CSV table of C-alpha atoms in Angstrom, one decimal:
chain,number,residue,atom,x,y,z
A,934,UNK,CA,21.3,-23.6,12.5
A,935,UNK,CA,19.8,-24.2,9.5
A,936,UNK,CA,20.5,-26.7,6.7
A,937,UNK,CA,20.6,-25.6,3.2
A,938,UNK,CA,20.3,-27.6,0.3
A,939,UNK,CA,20.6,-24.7,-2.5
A,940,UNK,CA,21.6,-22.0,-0.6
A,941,UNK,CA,25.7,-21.7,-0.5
A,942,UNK,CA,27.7,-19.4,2.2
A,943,UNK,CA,28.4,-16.9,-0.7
A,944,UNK,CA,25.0,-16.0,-1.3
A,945,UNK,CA,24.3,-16.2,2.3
A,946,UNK,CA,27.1,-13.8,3.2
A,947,UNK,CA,25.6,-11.7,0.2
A,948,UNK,CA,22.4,-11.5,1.5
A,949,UNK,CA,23.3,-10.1,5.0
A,950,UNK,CA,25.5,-7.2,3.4
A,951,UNK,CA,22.2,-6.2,1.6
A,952,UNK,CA,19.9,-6.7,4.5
A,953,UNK,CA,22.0,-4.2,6.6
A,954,UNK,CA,22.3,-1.8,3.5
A,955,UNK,CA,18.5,-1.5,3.6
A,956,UNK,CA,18.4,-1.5,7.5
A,957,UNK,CA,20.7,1.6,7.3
A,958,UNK,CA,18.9,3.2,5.0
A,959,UNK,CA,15.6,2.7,6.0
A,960,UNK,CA,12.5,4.6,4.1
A,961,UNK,CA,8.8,5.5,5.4
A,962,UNK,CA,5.8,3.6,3.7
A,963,UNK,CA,5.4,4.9,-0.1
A,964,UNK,CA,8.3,6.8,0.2
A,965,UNK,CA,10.8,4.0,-0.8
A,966,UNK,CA,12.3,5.2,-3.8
A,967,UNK,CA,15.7,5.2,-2.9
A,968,UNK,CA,15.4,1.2,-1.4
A,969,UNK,CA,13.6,0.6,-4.8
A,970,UNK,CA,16.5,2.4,-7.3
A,971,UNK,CA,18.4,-0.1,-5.3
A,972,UNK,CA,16.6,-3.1,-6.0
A,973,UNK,CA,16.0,-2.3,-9.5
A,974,UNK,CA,19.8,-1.7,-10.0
A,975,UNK,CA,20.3,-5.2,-8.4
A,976,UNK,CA,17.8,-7.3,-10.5
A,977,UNK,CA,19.5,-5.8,-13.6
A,978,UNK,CA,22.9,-7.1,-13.1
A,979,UNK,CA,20.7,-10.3,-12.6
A,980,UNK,CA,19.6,-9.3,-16.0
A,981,UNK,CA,15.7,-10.0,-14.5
A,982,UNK,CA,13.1,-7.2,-16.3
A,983,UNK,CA,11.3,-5.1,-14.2
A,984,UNK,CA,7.7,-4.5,-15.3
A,985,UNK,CA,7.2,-0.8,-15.5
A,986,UNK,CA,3.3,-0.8,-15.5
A,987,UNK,CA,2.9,-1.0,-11.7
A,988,UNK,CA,3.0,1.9,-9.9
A,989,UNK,CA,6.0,3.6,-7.6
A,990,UNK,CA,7.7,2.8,-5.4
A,991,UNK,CA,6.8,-1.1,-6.0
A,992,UNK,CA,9.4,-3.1,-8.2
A,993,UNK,CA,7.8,-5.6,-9.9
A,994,UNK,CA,9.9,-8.4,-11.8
A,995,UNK,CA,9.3,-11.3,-13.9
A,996,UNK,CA,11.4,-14.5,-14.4
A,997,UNK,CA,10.8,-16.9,-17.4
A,998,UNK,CA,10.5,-20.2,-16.4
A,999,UNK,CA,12.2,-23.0,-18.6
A,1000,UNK,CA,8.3,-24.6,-19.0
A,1001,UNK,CA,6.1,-21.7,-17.7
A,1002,UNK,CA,2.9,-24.0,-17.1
A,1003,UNK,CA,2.7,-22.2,-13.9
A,1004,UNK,CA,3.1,-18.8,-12.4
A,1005,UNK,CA,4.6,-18.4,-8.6
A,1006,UNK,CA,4.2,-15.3,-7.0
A,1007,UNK,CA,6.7,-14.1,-4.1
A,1008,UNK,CA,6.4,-11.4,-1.8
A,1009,UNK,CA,8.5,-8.8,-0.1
A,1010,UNK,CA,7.9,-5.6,2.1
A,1011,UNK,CA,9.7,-2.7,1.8
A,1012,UNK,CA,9.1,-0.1,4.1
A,1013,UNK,CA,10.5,1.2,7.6
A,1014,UNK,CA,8.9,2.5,10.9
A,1015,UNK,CA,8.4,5.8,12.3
A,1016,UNK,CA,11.1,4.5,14.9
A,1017,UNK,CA,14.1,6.2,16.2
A,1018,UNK,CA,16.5,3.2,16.8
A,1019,UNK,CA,18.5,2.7,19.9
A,1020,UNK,CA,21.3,0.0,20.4
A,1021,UNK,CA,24.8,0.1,19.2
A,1022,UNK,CA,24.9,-2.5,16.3
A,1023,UNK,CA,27.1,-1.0,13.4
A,1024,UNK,CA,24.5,-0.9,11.1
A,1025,UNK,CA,22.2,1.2,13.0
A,1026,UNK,CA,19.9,3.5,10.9
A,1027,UNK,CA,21.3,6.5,9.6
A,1028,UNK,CA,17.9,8.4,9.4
A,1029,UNK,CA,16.8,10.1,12.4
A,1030,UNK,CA,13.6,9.0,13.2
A,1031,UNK,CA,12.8,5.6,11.0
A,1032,UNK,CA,13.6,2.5,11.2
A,1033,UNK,CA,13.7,-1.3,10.0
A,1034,UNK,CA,11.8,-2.1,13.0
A,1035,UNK,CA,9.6,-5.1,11.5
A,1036,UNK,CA,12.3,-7.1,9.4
A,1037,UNK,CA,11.0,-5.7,6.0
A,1038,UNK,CA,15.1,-4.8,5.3
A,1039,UNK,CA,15.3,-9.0,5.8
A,1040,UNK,CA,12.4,-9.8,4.0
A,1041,UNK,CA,13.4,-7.5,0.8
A,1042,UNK,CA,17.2,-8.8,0.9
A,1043,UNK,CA,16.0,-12.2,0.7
A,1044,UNK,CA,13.4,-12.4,-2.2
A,1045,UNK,CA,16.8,-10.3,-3.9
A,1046,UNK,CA,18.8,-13.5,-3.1
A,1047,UNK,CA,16.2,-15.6,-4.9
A,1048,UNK,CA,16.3,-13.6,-7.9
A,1049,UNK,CA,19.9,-13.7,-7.4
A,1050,UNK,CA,19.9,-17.3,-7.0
A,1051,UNK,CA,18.1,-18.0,-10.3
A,1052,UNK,CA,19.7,-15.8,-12.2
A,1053,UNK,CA,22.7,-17.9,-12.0
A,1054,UNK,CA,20.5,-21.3,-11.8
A,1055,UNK,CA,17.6,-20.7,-15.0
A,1056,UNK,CA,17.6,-24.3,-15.8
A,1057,UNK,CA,16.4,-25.3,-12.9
A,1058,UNK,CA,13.3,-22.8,-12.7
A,1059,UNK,CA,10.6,-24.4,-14.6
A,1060,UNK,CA,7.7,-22.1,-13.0
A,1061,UNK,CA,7.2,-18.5,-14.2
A,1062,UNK,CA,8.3,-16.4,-11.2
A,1063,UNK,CA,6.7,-13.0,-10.1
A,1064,UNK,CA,8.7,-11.1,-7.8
A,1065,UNK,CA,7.1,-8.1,-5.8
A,1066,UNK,CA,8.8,-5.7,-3.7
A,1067,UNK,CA,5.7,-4.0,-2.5
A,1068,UNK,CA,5.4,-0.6,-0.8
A,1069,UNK,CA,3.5,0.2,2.0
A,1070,UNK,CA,2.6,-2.4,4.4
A,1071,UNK,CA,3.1,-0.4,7.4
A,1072,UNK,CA,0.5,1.9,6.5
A,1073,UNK,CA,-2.7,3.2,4.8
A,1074,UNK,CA,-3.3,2.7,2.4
A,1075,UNK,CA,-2.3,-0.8,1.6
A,1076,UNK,CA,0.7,-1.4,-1.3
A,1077,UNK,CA,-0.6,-5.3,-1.4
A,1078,UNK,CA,-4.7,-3.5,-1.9
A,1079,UNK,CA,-2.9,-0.9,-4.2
A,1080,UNK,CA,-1.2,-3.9,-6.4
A,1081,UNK,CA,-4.2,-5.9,-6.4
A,1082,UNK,CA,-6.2,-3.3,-8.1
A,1083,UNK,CA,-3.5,-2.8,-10.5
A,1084,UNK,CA,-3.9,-6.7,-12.0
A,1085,UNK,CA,-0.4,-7.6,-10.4
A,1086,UNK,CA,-2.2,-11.1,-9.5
A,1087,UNK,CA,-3.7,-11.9,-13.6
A,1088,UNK,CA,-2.5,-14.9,-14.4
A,1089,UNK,CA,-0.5,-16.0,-10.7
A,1090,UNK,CA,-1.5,-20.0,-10.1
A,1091,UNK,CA,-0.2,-19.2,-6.2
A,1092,UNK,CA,1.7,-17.1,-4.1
A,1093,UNK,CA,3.9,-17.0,-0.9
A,1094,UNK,CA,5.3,-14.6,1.6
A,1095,UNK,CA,7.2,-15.0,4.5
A,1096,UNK,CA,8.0,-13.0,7.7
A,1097,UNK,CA,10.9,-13.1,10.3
A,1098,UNK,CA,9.2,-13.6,13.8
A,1099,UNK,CA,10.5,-12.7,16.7
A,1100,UNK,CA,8.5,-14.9,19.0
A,1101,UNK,CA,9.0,-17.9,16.9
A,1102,UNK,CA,11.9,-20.0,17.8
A,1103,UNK,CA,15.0,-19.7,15.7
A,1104,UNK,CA,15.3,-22.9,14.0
A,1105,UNK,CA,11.4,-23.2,13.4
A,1106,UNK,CA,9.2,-22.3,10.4
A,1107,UNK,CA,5.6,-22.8,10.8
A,1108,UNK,CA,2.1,-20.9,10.1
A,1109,UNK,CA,-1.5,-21.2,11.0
A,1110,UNK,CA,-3.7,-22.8,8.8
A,1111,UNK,CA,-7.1,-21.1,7.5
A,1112,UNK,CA,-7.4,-17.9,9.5
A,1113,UNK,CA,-4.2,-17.2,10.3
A,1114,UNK,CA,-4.5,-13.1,11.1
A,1115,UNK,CA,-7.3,-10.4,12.1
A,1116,UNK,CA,-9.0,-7.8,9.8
A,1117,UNK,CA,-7.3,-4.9,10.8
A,1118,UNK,CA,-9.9,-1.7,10.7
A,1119,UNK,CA,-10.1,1.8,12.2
A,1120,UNK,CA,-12.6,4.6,13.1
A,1121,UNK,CA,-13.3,7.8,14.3
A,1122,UNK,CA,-16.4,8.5,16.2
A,1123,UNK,CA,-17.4,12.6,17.3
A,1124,UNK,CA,-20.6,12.4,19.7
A,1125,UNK,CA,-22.4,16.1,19.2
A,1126,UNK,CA,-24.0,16.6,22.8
A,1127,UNK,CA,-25.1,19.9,24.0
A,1128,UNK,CA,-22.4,21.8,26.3
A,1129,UNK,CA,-23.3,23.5,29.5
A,1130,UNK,CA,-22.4,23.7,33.4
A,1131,UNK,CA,-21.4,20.7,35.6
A,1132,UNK,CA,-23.7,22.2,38.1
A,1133,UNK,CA,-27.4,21.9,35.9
A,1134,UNK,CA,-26.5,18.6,33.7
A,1135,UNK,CA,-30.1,18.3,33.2
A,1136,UNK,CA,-30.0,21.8,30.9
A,1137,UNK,CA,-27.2,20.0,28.4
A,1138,UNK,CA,-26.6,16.5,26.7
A,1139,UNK,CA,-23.3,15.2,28.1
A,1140,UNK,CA,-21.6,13.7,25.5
A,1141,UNK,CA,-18.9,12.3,28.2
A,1142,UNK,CA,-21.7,10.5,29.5
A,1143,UNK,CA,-22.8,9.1,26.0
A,1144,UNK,CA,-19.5,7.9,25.5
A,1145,UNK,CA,-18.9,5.7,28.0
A,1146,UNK,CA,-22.9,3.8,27.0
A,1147,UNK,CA,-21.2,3.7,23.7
A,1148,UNK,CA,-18.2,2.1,25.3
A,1149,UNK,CA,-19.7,-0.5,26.9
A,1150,UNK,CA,-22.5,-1.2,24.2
A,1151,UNK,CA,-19.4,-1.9,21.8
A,1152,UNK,CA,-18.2,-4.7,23.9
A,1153,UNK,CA,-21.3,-6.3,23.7
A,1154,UNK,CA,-20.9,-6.9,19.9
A,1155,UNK,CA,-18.5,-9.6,20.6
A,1156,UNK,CA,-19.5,-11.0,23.2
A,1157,UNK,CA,-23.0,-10.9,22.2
A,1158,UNK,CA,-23.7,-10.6,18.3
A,1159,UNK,CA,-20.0,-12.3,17.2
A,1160,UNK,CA,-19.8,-16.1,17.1
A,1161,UNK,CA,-18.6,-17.2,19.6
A,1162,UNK,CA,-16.0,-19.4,17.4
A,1163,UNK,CA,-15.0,-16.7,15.8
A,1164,UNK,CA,-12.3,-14.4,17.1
A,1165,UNK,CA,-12.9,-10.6,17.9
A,1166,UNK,CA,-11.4,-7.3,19.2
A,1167,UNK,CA,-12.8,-3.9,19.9
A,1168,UNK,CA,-10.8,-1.4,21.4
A,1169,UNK,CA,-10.5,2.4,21.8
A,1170,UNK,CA,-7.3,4.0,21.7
A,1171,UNK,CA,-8.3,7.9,22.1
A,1172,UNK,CA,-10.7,9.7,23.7
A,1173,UNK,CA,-10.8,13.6,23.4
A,1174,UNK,CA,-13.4,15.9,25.7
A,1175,UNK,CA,-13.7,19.2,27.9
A,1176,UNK,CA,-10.7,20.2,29.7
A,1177,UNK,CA,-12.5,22.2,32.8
A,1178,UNK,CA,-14.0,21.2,36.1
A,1179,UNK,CA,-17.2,22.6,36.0
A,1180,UNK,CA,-18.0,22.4,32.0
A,1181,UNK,CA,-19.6,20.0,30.0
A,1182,UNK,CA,-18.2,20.2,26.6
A,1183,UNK,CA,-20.4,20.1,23.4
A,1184,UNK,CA,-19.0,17.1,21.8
A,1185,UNK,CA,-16.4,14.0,22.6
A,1186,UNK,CA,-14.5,12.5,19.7
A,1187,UNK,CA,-12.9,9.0,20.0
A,1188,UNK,CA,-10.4,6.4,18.1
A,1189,UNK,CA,-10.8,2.8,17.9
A,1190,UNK,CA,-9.8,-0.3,16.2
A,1191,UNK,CA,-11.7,-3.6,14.9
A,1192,UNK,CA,-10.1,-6.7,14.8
A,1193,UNK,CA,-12.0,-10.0,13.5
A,1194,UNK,CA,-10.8,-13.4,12.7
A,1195,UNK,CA,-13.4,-14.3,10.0
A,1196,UNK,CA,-14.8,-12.0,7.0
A,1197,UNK,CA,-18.2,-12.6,8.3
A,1198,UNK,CA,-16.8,-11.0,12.0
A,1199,UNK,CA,-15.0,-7.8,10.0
A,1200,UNK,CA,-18.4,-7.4,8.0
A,1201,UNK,CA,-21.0,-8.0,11.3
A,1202,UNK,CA,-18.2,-5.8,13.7
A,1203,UNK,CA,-18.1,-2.5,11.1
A,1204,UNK,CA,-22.3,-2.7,10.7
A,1205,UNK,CA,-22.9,-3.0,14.2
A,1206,UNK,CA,-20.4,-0.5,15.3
A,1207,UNK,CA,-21.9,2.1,13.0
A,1208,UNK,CA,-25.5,0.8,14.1
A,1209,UNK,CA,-24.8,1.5,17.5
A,1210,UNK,CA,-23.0,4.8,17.4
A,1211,UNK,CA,-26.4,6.4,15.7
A,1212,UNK,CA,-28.9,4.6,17.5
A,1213,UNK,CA,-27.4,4.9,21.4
A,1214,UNK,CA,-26.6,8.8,20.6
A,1215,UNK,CA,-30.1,9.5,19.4
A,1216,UNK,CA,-31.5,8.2,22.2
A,1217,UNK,CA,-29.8,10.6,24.5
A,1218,UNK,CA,-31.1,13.3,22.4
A,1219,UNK,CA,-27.1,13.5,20.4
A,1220,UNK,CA,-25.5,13.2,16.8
A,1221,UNK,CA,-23.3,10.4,16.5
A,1222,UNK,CA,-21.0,10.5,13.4
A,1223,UNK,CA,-19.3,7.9,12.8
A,1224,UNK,CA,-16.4,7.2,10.1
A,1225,UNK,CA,-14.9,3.7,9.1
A,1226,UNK,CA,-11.4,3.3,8.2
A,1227,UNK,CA,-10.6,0.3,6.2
A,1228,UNK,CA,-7.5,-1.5,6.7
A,1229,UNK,CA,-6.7,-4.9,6.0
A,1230,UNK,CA,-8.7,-8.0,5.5
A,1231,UNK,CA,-8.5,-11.4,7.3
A,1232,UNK,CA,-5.4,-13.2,6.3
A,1233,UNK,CA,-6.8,-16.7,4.9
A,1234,UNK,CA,-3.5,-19.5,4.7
A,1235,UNK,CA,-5.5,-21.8,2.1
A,1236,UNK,CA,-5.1,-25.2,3.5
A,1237,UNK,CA,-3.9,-26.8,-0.1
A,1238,UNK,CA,-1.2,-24.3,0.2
A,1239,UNK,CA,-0.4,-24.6,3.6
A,1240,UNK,CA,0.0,-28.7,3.5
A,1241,UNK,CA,2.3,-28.1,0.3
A,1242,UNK,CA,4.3,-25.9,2.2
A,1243,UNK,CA,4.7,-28.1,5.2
A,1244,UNK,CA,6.0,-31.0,3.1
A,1245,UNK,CA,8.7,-28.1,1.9
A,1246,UNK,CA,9.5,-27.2,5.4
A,1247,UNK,CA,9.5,-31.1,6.2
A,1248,UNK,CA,11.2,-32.0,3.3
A,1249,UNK,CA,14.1,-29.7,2.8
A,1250,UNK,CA,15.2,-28.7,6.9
A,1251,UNK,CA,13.6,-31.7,8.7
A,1252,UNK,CA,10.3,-33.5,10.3
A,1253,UNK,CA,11.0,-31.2,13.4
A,1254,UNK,CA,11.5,-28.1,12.2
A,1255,UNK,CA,7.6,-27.4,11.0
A,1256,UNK,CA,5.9,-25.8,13.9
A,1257,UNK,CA,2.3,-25.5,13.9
A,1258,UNK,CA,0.9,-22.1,15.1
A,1259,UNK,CA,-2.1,-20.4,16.3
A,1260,UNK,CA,-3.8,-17.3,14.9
A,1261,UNK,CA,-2.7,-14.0,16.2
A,1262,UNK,CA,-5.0,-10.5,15.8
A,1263,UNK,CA,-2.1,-9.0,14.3
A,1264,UNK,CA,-2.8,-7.9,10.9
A,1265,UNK,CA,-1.0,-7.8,7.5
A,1266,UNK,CA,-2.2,-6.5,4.4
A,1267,UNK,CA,-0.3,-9.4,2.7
A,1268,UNK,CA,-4.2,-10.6,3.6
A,1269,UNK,CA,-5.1,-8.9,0.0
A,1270,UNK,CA,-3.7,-11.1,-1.7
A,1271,UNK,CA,-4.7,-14.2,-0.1
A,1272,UNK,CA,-8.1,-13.2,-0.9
A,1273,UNK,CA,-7.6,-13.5,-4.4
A,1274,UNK,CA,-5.4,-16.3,-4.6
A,1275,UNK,CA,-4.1,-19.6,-3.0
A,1276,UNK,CA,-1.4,-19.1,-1.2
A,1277,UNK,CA,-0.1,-19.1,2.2
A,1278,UNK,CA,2.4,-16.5,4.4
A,1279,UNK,CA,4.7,-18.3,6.4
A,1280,UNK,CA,7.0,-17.6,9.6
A,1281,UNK,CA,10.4,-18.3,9.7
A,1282,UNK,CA,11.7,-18.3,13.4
A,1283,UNK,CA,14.8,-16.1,14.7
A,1284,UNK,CA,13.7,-15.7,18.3
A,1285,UNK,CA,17.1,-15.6,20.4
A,1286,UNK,CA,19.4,-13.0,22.2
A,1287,UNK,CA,19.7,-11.1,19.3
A,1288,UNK,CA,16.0,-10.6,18.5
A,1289,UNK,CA,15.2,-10.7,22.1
A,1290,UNK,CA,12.9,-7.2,21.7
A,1291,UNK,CA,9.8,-7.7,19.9
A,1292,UNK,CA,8.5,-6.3,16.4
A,1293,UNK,CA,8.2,-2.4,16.6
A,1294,UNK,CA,10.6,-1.9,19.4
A,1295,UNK,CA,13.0,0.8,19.1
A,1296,UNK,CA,15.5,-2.2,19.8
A,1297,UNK,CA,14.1,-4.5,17.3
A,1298,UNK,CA,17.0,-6.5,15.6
A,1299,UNK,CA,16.5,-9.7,13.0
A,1300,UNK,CA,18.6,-12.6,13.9
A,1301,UNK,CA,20.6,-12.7,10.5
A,1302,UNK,CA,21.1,-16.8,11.3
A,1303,UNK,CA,17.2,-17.2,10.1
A,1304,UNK,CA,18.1,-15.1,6.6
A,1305,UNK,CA,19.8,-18.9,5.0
A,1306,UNK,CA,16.2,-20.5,5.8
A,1307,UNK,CA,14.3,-17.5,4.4
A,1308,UNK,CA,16.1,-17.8,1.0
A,1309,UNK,CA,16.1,-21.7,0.9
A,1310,UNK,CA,12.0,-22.2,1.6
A,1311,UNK,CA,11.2,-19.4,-1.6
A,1312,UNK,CA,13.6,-20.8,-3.6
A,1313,UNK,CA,11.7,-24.4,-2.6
A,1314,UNK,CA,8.2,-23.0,-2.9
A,1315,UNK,CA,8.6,-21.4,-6.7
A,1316,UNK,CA,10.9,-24.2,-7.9
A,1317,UNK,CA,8.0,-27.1,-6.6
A,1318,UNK,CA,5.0,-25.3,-6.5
């Protein structure tokens, strides 16, 4: 499917028989000791030094480049889903309950195969490489926000991340440019009304009633305090109340998420939210309390870093391979990084039979024909960047 110009069947072959170790041994987010033991074992044959200042479960490991004017960054994820898996592939999970249902178990086998891969080719790595196998994607709070705060990014000139897609072709690679992914935040929200019976609601404060006011008052942020240009979703995922006919409970409490396109959405959409959770509630005579989550930040593709990466793409597997995409309101917290650096994160395609299900799906399988690709565009990026 793929042409490789580094990249021989060996290490290909290689690659796969560590990809479906980690899928059937798949580990929760910040609990992936065992997957890192295993990756640390690995980049020691390679005789690659991990850097032990970072915290666990991450692996951290740093290559010396033959000039070491410039330092490349590249980026797996490591962790599994609260997933029982269904299908009958032989390399099913072997823990109840979790799975490799996002292609981290791909992503993590194939930054191995780059270390791998220079290991055995130093001469030809001019760049100073920094390898992270980061914990925690799946979940808050962030490895990538976690790793940031820890200086993993002091002294990094660029880095690059990619992700198996299941709704991108399988012989494509391609990204948005600029805004590429949503802000991903949360929040909880309890109304404190004033209980009573259905029968006199004038004798209570219906927090029901507040709720759906605060509902449709949220909507209106986007479609009337957002720019319009600018990309942005509100929605509630949980509502709790009363659980009677005839009884108006004493308070409501409800779960939501924010997505924006822009950091000046994220930033306008968590004020106003807040704003209007106190102010509608007061004037029904209520307490609203309301408590932000914070998740992940926009994910920025820097154009500089995106145009270099197309010429990669372009260069290495073909004119027609590069497949410009449009922004999703997925999130990633690979976004953290961005933020600090240039950089861009970059989708390999494998959609086909085999990954027919989507990301998250109990049935979720990465088409192991895309893995070649994966290793040949890092190996590209760090040695050209």
């Amino acid at each position: 499917m793929f042409q490789t110009k580094l990249v021989d069947t060996d290490l290909i072959a290689w690659t796969i028989e560590q990809r479906r170790h980690f899928h059937m041994h798949p580990e929760l987010s910040g609990q992936e000791y065992e997957t890192a033991a295993y990756v640390k074992e690995k980049l020691a044959e390679f005789g690659i030094p991990v850097d032990q200042k970072y915290s666990a479960p991450n692996v951290i490991a740093n290559f010396k480049g033959t000039e070491g004017n410039k330092t490349i960054a590249l980026r797996a994820d490591m962790d599994a889903l609260p997933l029982h898996e269904e299908g009958d592939k032989p390399y099913l999970s072997t823990v109840p309950g979790v799975m490799h249902g996002c292609g981290h178990d791909g992503h993590t086998a194939t930054l191995l195969a780059v270390a791998k891969w220079m290991s055995m080719h130093p001469q030809a790595v001019k760049n100073n490489i920094v390898f992270i196998f980061q914990s925690s994607e799946e979940a808050s709070p962030s490895g990538a926000k976690q790793l940031v705060k820890e200086g993993i990014l002091d002294g990094v000139d660029a880095i690059y991340g990619i992700h198996y897609m299941s709704d991108v072709p399988l012989g494509k690679i391609g990204f948005a440019t600029g805004y590429a992914m949503a802000s991903s935040d949360d929040f909880d929200i309890t109304i404190e009304g004033k209980g009573g019976h259905a029968g006199y609601p004038h004798d209570s404060v219906d927090p029901i009633y507040i709720a759906t006011h605060l509902i449709q008052a949220f909507q209106s942020i986007v479609s009337r305090n957002l720019n319009p240009l600018h990309a942005g979703v509100i929605s509630f995922g949980g509502m709790q109340a009363g659980n009677s006919y005839n009884v108006i409970p004493h308070s409501v409490t409800m779960q939501g998420t924010i997505r924006a396109l822009t950091f000046e959405g994220a930033e306008l959409m968590n004020e106003k939210t807040a704003q209007l959770t106190e102010s509608i509630c007061a004037s029904f005579g209520a307490k609203g309390h309301y408590h932000f989550i914070e998740g992940t930040p926009p994910l920025y593709n820097h154009p500089e870093a995106c145009e270099f990466a197309k010429g990669i793409i372009q260069q290495t597997f073909g004119e027609d391979v590069f497949m410009p995409l449009n922004p999703v309101m997925g999130a990633e917290d690979y976004a953290y990084y961005l933020k600090e650096k240039t950089g861009a994160f970059i989708n390999v395609g494998m959609q086909s039979e085999i990954s027919a299900y989507p990301h998250h799906h109990p049935k979720f399988d990465l088409d192991e024909k895309a893995i070649p690709a994966g290793i040949e565009l890092m190996i590209q990026l760090a040695l050209n960047a």
